[in-house]
Every structure is written in C-alpha cells, then in structure tokens.
Short mmCIF file of C-alpha atoms in Angstrom, two decimals:
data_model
loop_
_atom_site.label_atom_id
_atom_site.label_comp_id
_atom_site.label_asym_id
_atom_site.label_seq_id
_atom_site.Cartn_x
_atom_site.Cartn_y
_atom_site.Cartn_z
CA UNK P 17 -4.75 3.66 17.57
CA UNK P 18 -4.04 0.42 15.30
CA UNK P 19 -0.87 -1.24 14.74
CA UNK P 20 0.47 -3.64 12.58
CA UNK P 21 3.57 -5.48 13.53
CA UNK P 22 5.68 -7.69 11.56
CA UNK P 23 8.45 -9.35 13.07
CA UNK P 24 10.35 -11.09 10.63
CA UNK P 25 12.21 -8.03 8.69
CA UNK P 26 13.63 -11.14 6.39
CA UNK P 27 12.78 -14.21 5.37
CA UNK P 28 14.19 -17.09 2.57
CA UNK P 29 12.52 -20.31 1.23
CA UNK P 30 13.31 -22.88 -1.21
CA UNK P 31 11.55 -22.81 -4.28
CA UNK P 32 8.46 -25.61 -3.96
CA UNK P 33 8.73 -25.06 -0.20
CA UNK P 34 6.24 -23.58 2.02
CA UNK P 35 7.04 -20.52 3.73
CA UNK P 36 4.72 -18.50 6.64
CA UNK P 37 5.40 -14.81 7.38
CA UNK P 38 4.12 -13.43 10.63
CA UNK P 39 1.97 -10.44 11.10
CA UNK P 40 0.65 -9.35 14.55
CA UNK P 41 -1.94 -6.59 14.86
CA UNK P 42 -3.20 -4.06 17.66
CA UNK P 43 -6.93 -2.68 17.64
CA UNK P 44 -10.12 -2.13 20.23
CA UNK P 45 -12.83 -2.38 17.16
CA UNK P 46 -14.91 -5.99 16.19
CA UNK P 47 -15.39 -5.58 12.92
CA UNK P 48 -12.10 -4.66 10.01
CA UNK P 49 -10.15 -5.96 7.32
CA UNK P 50 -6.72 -7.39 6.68
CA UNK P 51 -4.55 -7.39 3.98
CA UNK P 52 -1.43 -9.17 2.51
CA UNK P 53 0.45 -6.73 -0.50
CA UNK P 54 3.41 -7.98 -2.08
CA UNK P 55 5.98 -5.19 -3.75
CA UNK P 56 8.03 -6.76 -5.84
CA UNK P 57 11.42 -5.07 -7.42
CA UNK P 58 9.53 -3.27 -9.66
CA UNK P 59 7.88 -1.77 -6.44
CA UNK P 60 4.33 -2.21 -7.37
CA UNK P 61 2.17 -2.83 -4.54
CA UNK P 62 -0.28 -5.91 -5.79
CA UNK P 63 -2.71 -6.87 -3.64
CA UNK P 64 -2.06 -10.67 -2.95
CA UNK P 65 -5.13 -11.75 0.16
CA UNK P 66 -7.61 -10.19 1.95
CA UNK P 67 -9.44 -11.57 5.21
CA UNK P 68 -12.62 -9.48 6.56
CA UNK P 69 -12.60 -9.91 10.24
CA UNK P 70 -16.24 -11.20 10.51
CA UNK P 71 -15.94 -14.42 8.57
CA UNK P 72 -14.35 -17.21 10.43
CA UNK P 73 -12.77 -18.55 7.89
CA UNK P 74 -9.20 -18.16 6.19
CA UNK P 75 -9.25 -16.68 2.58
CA UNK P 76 -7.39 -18.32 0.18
CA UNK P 77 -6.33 -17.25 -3.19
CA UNK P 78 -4.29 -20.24 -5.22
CA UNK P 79 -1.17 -20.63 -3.47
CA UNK P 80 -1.87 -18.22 -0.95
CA UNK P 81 -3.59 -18.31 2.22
CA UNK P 82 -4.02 -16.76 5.67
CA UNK P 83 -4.30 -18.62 9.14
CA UNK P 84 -6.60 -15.88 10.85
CA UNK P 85 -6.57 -15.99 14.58
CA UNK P 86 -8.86 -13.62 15.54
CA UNK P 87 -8.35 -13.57 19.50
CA UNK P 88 -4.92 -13.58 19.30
CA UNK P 89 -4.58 -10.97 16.76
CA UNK P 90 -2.67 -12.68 14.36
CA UNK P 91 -2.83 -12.77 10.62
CA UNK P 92 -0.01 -14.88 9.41
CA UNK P 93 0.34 -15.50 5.17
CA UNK P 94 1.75 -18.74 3.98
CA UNK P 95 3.01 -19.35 0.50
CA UNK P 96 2.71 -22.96 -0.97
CA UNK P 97 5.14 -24.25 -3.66
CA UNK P 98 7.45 -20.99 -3.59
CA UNK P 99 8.20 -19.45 -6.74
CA UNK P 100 11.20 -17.68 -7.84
CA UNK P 101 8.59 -14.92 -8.37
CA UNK P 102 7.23 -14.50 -5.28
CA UNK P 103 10.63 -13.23 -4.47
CA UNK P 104 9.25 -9.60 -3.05
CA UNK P 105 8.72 -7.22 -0.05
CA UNK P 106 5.36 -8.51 2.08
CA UNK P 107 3.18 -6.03 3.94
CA UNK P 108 0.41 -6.86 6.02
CA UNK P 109 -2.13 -4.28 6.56
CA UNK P 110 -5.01 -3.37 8.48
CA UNK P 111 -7.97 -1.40 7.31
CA UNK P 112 -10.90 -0.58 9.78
CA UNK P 113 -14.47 -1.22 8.65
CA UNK P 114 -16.21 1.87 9.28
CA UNK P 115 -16.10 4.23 6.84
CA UNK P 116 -15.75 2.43 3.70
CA UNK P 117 -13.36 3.46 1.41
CA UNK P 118 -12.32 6.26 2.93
CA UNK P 119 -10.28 4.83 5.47
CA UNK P 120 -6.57 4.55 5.38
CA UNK P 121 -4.47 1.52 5.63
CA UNK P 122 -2.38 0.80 8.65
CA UNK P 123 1.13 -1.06 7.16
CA UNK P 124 3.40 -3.49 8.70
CA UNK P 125 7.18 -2.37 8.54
CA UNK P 126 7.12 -5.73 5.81
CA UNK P 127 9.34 -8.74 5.31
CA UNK P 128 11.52 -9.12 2.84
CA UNK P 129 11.07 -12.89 1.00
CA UNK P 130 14.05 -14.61 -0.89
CA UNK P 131 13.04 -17.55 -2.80
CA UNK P 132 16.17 -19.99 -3.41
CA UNK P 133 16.67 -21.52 -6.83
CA UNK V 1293 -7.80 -6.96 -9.27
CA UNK V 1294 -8.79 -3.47 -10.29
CA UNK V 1295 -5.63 -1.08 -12.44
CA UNK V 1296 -4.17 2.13 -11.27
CA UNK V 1297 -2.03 4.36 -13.34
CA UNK V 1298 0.32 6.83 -12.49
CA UNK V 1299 2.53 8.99 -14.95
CA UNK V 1300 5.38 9.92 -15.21
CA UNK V 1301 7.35 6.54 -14.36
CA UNK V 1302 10.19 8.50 -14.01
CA UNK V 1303 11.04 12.37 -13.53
CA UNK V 1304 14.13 14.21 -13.24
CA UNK V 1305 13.97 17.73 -12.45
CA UNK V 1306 16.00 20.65 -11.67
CA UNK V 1307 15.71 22.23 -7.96
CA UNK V 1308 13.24 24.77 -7.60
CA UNK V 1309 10.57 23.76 -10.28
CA UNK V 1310 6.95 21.64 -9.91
CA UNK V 1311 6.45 18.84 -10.85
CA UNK V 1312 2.67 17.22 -11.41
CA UNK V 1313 2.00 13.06 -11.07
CA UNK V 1314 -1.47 11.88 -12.28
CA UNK V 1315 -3.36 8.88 -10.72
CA UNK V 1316 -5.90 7.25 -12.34
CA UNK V 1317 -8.07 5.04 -12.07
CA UNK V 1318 -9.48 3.18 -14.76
CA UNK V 1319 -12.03 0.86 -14.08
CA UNK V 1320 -13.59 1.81 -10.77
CA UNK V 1321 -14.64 5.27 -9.37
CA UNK V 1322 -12.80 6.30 -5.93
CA UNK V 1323 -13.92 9.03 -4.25
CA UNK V 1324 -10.93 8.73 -2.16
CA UNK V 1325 -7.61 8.19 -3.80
CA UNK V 1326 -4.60 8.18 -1.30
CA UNK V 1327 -0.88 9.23 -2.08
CA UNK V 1328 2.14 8.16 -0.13
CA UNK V 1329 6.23 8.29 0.04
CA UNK V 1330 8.44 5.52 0.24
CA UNK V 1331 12.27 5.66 1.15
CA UNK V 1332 13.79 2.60 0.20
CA UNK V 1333 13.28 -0.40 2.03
CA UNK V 1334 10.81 1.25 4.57
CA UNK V 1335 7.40 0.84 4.59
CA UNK V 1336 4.63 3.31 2.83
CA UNK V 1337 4.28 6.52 4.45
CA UNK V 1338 0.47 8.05 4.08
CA UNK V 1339 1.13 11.92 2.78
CA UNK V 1340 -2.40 12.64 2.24
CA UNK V 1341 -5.95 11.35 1.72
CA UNK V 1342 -7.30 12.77 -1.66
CA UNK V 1343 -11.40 13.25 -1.55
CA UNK V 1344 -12.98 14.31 -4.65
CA UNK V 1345 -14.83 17.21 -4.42
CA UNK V 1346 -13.38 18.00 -1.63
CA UNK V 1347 -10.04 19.16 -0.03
CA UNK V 1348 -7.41 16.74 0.94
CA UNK V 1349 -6.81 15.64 4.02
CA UNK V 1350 -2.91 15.67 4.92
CA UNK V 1351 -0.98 13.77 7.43
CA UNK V 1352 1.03 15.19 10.22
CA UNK V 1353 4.01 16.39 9.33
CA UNK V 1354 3.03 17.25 5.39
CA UNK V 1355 3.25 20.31 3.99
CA UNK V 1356 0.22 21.09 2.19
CA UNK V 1357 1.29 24.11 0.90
CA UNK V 1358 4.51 22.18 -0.90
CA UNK V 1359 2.68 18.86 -1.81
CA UNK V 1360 -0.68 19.94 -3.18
CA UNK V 1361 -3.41 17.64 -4.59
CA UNK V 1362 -6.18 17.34 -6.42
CA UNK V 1363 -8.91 15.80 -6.90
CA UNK V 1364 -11.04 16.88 -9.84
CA UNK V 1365 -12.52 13.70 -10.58
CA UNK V 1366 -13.97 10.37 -9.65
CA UNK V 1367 -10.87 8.56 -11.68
CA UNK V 1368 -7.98 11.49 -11.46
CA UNK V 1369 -5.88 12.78 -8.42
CA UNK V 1370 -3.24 14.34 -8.95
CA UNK V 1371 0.12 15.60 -6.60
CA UNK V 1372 1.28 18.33 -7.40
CA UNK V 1373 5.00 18.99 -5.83
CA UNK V 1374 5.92 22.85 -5.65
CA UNK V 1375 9.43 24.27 -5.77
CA UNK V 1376 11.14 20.38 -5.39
CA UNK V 1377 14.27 20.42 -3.62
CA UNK V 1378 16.77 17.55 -3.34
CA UNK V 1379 15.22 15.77 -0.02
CA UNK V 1380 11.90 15.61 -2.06
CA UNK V 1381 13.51 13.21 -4.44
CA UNK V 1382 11.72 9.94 -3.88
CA UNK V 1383 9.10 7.14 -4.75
CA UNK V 1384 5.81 8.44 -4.68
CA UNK V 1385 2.70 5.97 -5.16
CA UNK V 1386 -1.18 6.39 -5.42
CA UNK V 1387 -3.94 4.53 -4.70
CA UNK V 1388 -7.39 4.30 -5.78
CA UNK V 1389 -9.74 2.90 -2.77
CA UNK V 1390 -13.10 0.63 -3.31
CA UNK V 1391 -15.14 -0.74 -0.38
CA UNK V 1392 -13.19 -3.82 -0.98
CA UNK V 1393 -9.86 -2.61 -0.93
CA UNK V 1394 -7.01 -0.09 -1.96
CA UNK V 1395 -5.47 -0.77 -5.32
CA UNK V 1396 -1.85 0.96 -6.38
CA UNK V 1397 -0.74 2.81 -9.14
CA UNK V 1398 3.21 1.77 -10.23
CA UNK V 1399 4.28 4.55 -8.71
CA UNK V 1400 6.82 7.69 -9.86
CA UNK V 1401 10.59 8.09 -8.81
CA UNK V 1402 11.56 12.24 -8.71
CA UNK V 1403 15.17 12.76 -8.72
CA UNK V 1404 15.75 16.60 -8.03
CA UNK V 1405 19.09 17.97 -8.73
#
C-alpha cells in the first residue's frame, strides 16, 4: 500500500523568505501523481501544485514549485517570497495513475506553515 | 481550478435526527465524488467513495448504514447522516474528482447536541 509521510508537523518563515516543506512517499507502481493542498483557517482544501510522475520536470505554479526526486521518493514544495497568506495547513498527497478519477488520494499527516510579519 | 459546493456551512442539530449535506459540482462532471471527516488538526480521513450510478464504496470502519450517500447525478452527492449523535459532530468535506485532480467543496461543521 502507498504512504505519504511528512515530517515536519510545523514549520515558520519570514514573510519574503523562502521556505521548503518535506514530503516523503512509499509506492511499488511507475507511473502516479502528486499533489501539494493548502487548508487554510477557513479549512478549504485548494489545490496549490501538482507533479505527474512521468515528466521529469518540476511543476511550477507562480511562487510555488516542487523539487521532484523521483528515485528517492521525495516531493518537497517550496514557497518563494512568503506571504502572510500562505499562512495554512500543507498536505502532500499521492494519487495513483490507474484508474482515473476514481482513485482516492493518499494524504500526508500535513505541516502546519506560520508566516512571520 | 475547478469549484465545489457544499451546503449547509454550518448545522446544528439535536441528537437523534438526520441531517443531509449536498456536494456539487459546478463546472465539471465527476462520476466519482469522495466525502471525508476531519478532526481538528489531523489529516482528511476518506469515509466513502461516491460513484454515480452506482453504490458507494465505504472505507473500513464506516458505517454505511449511519452515513449514507448518494449519488444521483453527475454534479450532486450527497451524505446523508442518520440518527446523529454527539461523536458525529465534525467537519465533513467533499470532493469532486477529474482525471486531473480532486477539487474540494468548503466543507460543513455538524454540532449535535
């Protein structure tokens, strides 16, 4: 079975720093997708990055990107030029490719960003 | 990214009476919505897997029989939670799934006294 392991139950940046949160993951298949959601005090889960495990290289979405490492299982998020409002609960999440949409995610336990004034 | 509703926000009920929470979603068609629990500051818990057409799928540990859903439609699942008690109060969120990924609704808190 999959798992998805994040480490760091807590993390805190300066706002305009760069920040990294860790996310390890366990699986036998080739081919799957990863994902970075962000719950925020409202608790809505918004969908912030997503990597498919076929394409070499890291997605990026504005001030958001991933450092895949495929071999090493490891699908780490960093956050450029922190914001007070990316001040939220990260999950990292893994998704197999077969099926489609009917497959489940596989959640992280999350970490819990603090952005600094 | 694609939008997910889910009403009530907010529902207070009294112990022993059902309560209903709608997902929708609004501009894609799932055929597979899923619905989960969250305690606070723990992770999502998968309840069920909600196929339309079809009946849900539940994880271990779920009543079905308490927590039932439906899915009548390509945009509307619905949870359905039967004589609520006290330790059902919680946050319960949907999501609507694509081929690209899942997308969640806003969620509803139940409070049972």
């Amino acid at each position: 079975a999959q798992t998805v392991t994040q480490s760091q139950p807590e993390m805190s940046v300066q706002e305009a720093e760069t920040v990294t949160l860790s996310c390890t993951y366990d699986t036998s298949e080739s081919d799957y997708y990863l994902f970075w959601y962000k719950q925020p005090p409202s608790r809505q889960m918004i969908l912030v990055i997503r990597q498919e495990a076929y394409k070499q290289q890291n997605a990026t979405e504005n001030r958001f990107s991933v450092n895949f490492q495929k071999a090493a299982k490891s699908f780490s998020l960093k956050i450029s030029d922190s914001q007070l409002g990316d001040a939220a609960m990260y999950f990292c999440a893994y998704r197999t490719a077969y099926g489609g949409a009917t497959n489940k995610l596989i959640f992280g336990t999350g970490t819990l960003l603090a952005v600094q004034p | 990214g694609a939008v997910v509703s889910q009403h009530p926000s907010w529902v207070i009920c009294k112990s022993g009476t059902s309560v209903k929470i709608e997902c929708r979603s609004l501009d894609f068609q799932a055929t597979t919505m899923f619905w989960y629990r969250q305690f606070p500051k723990q992770s999502l818990m998968l309840m069920a897997t909600s196929n339309e057409g079809s009946k849900a799928t539940y994880e271990q540990g779920v009543e079905k029989d308490k927590f039932l859903i439906n899915h009548a439609s390509l945009t509307l699942s619905t949870l359905t939670v039967t004589s609520a008690h006290p330790e059902d109060s919680s946050f319960y969120i949907c999501s609507a799934s694509s081929t690209r990924a899942q997308y969640f609704g806003p969620g509803t808190r139940l409070l049972v006294l």
